[in-house]
Coordinates of C-alpha atoms in Angstrom, one line a residue:
X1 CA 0.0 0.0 0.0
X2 CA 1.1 3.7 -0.9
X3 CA -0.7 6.5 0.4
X4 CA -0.5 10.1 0.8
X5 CA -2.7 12.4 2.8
X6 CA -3.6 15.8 2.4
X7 CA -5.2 17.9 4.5
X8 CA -6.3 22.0 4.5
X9 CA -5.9 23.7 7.2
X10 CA -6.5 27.3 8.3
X11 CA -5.3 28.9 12.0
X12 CA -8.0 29.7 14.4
X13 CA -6.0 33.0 14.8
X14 CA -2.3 34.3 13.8
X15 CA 0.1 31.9 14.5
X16 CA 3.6 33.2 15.2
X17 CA 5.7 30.2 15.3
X18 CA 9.5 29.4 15.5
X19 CA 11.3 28.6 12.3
X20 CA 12.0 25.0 13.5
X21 CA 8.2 24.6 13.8
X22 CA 7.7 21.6 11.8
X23 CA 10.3 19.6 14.3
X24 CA 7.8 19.9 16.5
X25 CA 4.9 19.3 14.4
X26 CA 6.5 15.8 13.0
X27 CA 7.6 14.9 16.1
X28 CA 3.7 15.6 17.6
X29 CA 2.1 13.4 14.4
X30 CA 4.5 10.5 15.0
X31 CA 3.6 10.3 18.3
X32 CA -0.5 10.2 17.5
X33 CA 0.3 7.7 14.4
X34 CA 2.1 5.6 17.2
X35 CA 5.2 5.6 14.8
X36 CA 9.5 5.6 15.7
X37 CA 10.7 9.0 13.8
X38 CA 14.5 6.4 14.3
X39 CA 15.6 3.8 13.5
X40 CA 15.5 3.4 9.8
X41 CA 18.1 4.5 7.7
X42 CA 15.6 4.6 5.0
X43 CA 12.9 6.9 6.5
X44 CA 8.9 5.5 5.7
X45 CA 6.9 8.7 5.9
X46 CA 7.4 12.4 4.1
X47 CA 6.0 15.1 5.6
X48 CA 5.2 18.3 3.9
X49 CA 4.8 20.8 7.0
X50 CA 2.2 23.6 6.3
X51 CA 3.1 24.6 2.8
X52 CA 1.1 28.2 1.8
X53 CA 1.6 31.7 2.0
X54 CA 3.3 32.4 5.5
X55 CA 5.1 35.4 6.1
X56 CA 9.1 34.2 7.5
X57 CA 11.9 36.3 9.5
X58 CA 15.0 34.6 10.3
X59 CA 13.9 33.7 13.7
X60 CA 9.8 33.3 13.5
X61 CA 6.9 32.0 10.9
X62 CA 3.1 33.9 10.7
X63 CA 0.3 32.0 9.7
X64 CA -2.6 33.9 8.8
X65 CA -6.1 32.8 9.8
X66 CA -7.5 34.4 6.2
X67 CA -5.0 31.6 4.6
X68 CA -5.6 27.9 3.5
X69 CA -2.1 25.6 4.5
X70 CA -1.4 22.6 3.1
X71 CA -0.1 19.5 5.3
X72 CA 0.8 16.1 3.3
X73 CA 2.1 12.5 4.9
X74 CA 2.8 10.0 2.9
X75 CA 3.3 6.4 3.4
X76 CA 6.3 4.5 2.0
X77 CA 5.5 0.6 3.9
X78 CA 2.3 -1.1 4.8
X79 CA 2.6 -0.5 8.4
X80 CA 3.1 3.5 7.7
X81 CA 0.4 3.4 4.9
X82 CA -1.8 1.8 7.1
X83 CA -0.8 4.0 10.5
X84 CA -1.5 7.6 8.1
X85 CA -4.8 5.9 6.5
X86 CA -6.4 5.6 10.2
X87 CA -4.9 9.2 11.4
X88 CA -7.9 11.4 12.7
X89 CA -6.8 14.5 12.8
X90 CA -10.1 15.6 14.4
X91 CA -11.8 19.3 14.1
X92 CA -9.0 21.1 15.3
X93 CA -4.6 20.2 15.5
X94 CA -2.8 21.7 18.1
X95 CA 0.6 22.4 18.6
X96 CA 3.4 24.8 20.1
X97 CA 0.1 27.0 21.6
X98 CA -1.4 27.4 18.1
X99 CA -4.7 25.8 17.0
X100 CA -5.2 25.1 13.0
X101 CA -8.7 24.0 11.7
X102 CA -9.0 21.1 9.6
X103 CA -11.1 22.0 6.5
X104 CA -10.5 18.7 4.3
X105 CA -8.8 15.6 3.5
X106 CA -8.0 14.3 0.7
X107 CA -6.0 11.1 -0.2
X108 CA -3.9 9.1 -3.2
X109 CA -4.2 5.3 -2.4
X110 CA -2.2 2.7 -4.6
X111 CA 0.0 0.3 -4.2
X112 CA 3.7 -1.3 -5.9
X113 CA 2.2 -3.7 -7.9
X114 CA -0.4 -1.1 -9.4
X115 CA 2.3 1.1 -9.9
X116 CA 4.7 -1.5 -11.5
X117 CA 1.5 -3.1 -13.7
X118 CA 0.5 0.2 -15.4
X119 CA 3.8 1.9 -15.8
X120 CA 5.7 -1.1 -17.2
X121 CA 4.2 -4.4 -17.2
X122 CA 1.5 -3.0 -19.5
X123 CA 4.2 -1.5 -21.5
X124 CA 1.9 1.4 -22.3
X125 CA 3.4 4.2 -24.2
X126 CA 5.4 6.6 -21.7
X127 CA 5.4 10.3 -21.4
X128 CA 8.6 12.0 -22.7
X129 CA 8.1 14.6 -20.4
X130 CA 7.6 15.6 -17.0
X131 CA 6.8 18.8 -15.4
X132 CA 7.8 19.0 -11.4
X133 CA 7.4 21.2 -8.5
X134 CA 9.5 21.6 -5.6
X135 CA 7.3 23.1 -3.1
X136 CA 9.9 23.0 0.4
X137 CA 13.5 23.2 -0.1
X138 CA 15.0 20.0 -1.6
X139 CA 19.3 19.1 -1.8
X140 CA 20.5 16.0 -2.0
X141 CA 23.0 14.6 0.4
X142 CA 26.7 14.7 -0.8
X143 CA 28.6 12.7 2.0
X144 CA 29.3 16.3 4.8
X145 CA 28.0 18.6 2.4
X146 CA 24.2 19.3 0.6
X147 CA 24.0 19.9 -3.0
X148 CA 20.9 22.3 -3.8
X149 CA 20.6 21.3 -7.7
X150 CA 17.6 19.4 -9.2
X151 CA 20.7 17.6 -11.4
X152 CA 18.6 14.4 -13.0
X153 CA 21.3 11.6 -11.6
X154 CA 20.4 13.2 -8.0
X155 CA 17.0 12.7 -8.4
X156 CA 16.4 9.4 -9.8
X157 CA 18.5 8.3 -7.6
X158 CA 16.8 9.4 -4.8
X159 CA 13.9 8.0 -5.9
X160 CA 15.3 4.4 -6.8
X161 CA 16.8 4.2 -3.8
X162 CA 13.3 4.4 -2.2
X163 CA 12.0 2.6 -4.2
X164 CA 14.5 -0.5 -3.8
X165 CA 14.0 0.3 -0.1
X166 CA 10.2 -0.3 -0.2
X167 CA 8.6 -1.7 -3.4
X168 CA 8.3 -5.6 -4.0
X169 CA 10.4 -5.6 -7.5
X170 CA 14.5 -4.3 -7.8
X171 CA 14.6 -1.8 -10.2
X172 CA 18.3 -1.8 -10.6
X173 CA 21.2 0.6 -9.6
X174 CA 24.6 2.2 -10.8
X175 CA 23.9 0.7 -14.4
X176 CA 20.3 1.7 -14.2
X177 CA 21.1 5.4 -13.3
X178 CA 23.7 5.6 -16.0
X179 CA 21.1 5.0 -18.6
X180 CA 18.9 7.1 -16.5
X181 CA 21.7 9.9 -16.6
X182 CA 22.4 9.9 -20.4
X183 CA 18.8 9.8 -21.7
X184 CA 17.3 12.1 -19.7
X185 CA 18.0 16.1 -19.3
X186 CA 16.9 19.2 -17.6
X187 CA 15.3 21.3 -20.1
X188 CA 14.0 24.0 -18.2
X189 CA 14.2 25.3 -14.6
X190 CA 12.8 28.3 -12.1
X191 CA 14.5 27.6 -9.0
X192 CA 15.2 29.5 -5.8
X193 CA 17.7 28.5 -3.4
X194 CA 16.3 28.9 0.4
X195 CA 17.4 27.8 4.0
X196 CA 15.6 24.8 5.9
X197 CA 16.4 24.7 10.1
X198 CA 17.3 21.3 11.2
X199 CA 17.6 21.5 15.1
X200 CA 20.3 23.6 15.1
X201 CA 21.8 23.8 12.0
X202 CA 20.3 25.0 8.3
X203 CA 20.6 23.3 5.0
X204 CA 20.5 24.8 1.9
X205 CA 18.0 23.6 -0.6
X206 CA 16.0 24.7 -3.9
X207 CA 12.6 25.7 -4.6
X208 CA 10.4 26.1 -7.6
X209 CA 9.9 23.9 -11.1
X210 CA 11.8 22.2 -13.1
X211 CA 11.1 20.0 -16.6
X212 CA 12.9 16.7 -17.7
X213 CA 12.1 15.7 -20.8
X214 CA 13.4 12.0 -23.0
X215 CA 14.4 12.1 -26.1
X216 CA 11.8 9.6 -28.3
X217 CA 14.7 8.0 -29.8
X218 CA 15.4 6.4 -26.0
X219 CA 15.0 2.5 -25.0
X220 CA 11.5 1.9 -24.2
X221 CA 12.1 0.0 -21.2
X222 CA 14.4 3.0 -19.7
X223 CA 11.5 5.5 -20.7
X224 CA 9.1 3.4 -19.1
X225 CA 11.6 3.3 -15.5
X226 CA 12.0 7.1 -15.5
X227 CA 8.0 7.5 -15.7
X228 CA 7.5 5.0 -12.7
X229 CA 10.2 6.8 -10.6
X230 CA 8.8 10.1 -11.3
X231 CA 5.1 9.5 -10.7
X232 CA 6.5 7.4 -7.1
X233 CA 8.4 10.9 -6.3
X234 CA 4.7 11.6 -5.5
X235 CA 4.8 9.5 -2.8
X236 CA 8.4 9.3 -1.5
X237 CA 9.4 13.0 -1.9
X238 CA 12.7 14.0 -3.5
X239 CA 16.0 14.1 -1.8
X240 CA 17.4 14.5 1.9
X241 CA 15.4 14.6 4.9
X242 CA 12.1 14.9 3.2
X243 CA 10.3 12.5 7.1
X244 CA 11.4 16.2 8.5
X245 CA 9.6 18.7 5.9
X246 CA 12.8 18.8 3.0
X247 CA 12.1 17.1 -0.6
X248 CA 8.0 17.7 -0.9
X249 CA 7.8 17.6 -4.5
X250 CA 4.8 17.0 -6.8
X251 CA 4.2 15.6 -10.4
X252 CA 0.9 16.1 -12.1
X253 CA 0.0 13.1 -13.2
X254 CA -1.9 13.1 -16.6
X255 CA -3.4 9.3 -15.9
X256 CA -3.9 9.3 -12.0
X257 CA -3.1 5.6 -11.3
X258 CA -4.5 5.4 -8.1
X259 CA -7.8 5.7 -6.1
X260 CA -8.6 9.1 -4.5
X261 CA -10.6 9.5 -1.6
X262 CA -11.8 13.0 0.0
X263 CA -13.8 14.1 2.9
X264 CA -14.8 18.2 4.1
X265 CA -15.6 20.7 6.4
X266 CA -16.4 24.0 5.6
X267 CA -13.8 26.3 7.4

């Protein structure tokens, strides 16, 4: 089982919360999905944090109660899938003194196989390009340092390496990538680069879109890979530390291959 959740929400009144909010706010929703935040090297959930229009100074975040914020978990295993599927986030969440209304939820079920079935065992005809969204600040781990580029190699491999982690059938590795790396490039980008706060430290990520595209004369099977990866970035995020709030990317799927559930409140 895949799955991941999203839910509106809208503060009761201003919020002025510390820059390291979403520590706390992970650390408070693994707590109520009964779910270790250690232990795997590999982590099982993303978290999004409250994506929207906030207003940031280097020490404090506003949220405004006129403004809709956007929190996303996603599953990676069964027994996270399963934990974030029976989450009840009630009427209201509350953390750090600050109350946030839930409007809605809304939620992308699937699973592996379903993936792995339409996206290659069907061997349906794959899309040459791909249009994503880096919507909190993605970099990809580089041994001590963090490399804040949306560089192809960097991001399929993120997104193999979860997906070998977690999925039923091995994709493949260095060789796989290699293909990966020569067939497909970055034809366009808009990207920002902007500072994430872990604990007491920041990393340096990128925001904004970017577009890979495949050339048509490229293998089937390797064009087929790439379009399985990018629609599981959906799920998996992109990069480092993306169970903290780094890495929330999204794809637009054209052919949404998986079952979508939503319930609402009016706010």
């Amino acid at each position: 089982m895949l799955i991941r959740s999203h839910w509106t929400l809208t503060p009761s009144e201003t919020a002025v919360l510390p820059r390291s909010y979403h520590l706390e706010l992970v650390k408070h929703l693994h707590e109520r999905l009964e779910l270790d935040m250690g232990g795997q090297q590999t982590p099982s959930l993303t978290f999004s944090g409250l994506v929207g229009s906030a207003t940031r100074t280097p020490e404090f975040v506003t949220f405004h109660p006129e403004q809709p914020y956007h929190l996303s978990l996603s599953g990676l295993s069964e027994t996270t899938s399963k934990a974030i599927f029976n989450l009840d986030l009630g009427e209201t969440l509350e953390f750090l003194g600050s109350q946030f209304r839930v409007c809605d939820r809304h939620q992308d079920i699937t699973t592996y196989d379903q993936l792995y079935t339409e996206l290659i065992a069907n061997e349906p005809e794959p899309e040459r390009q791909f249009n994503l969204n880096f919507l909190t600040p993605t970099s990809f781990s580089q041994k001590r340092t963090y490399l804040p580029l949306p560089l192809p190699r960097l991001l399929f491999q993120s997104w193999l390496d979860r997906w070998n982690e977690f999925g039923p059938v091995y994709l493949g590795s260095y060789d796989l990538l290699d293909y990966l790396e020569e067939a497909i490039a970055l034809k366009y980008h808009n990207i920002k680069s902007a500072r994430f706060q872990v604990y007491r430290s920041f990393v340096t990520g990128f925001l904004g879109e970017i577009t890979l595209q495949i050339p048509r004369r490229t293998d089937p099977l390797i064009s087929q890979v790439a379009n399985l990866l990018v629609h599981y970035s959906n799920f998996c995020g992109t990069g480092a530390k993306t169970r903290l709030g780094m890495g929330y990317s999204q794809y637009q799927l054209r052919q949404q291959p998986s079952d979508c559930k939503e319930t609402s409140k009016d706010c």
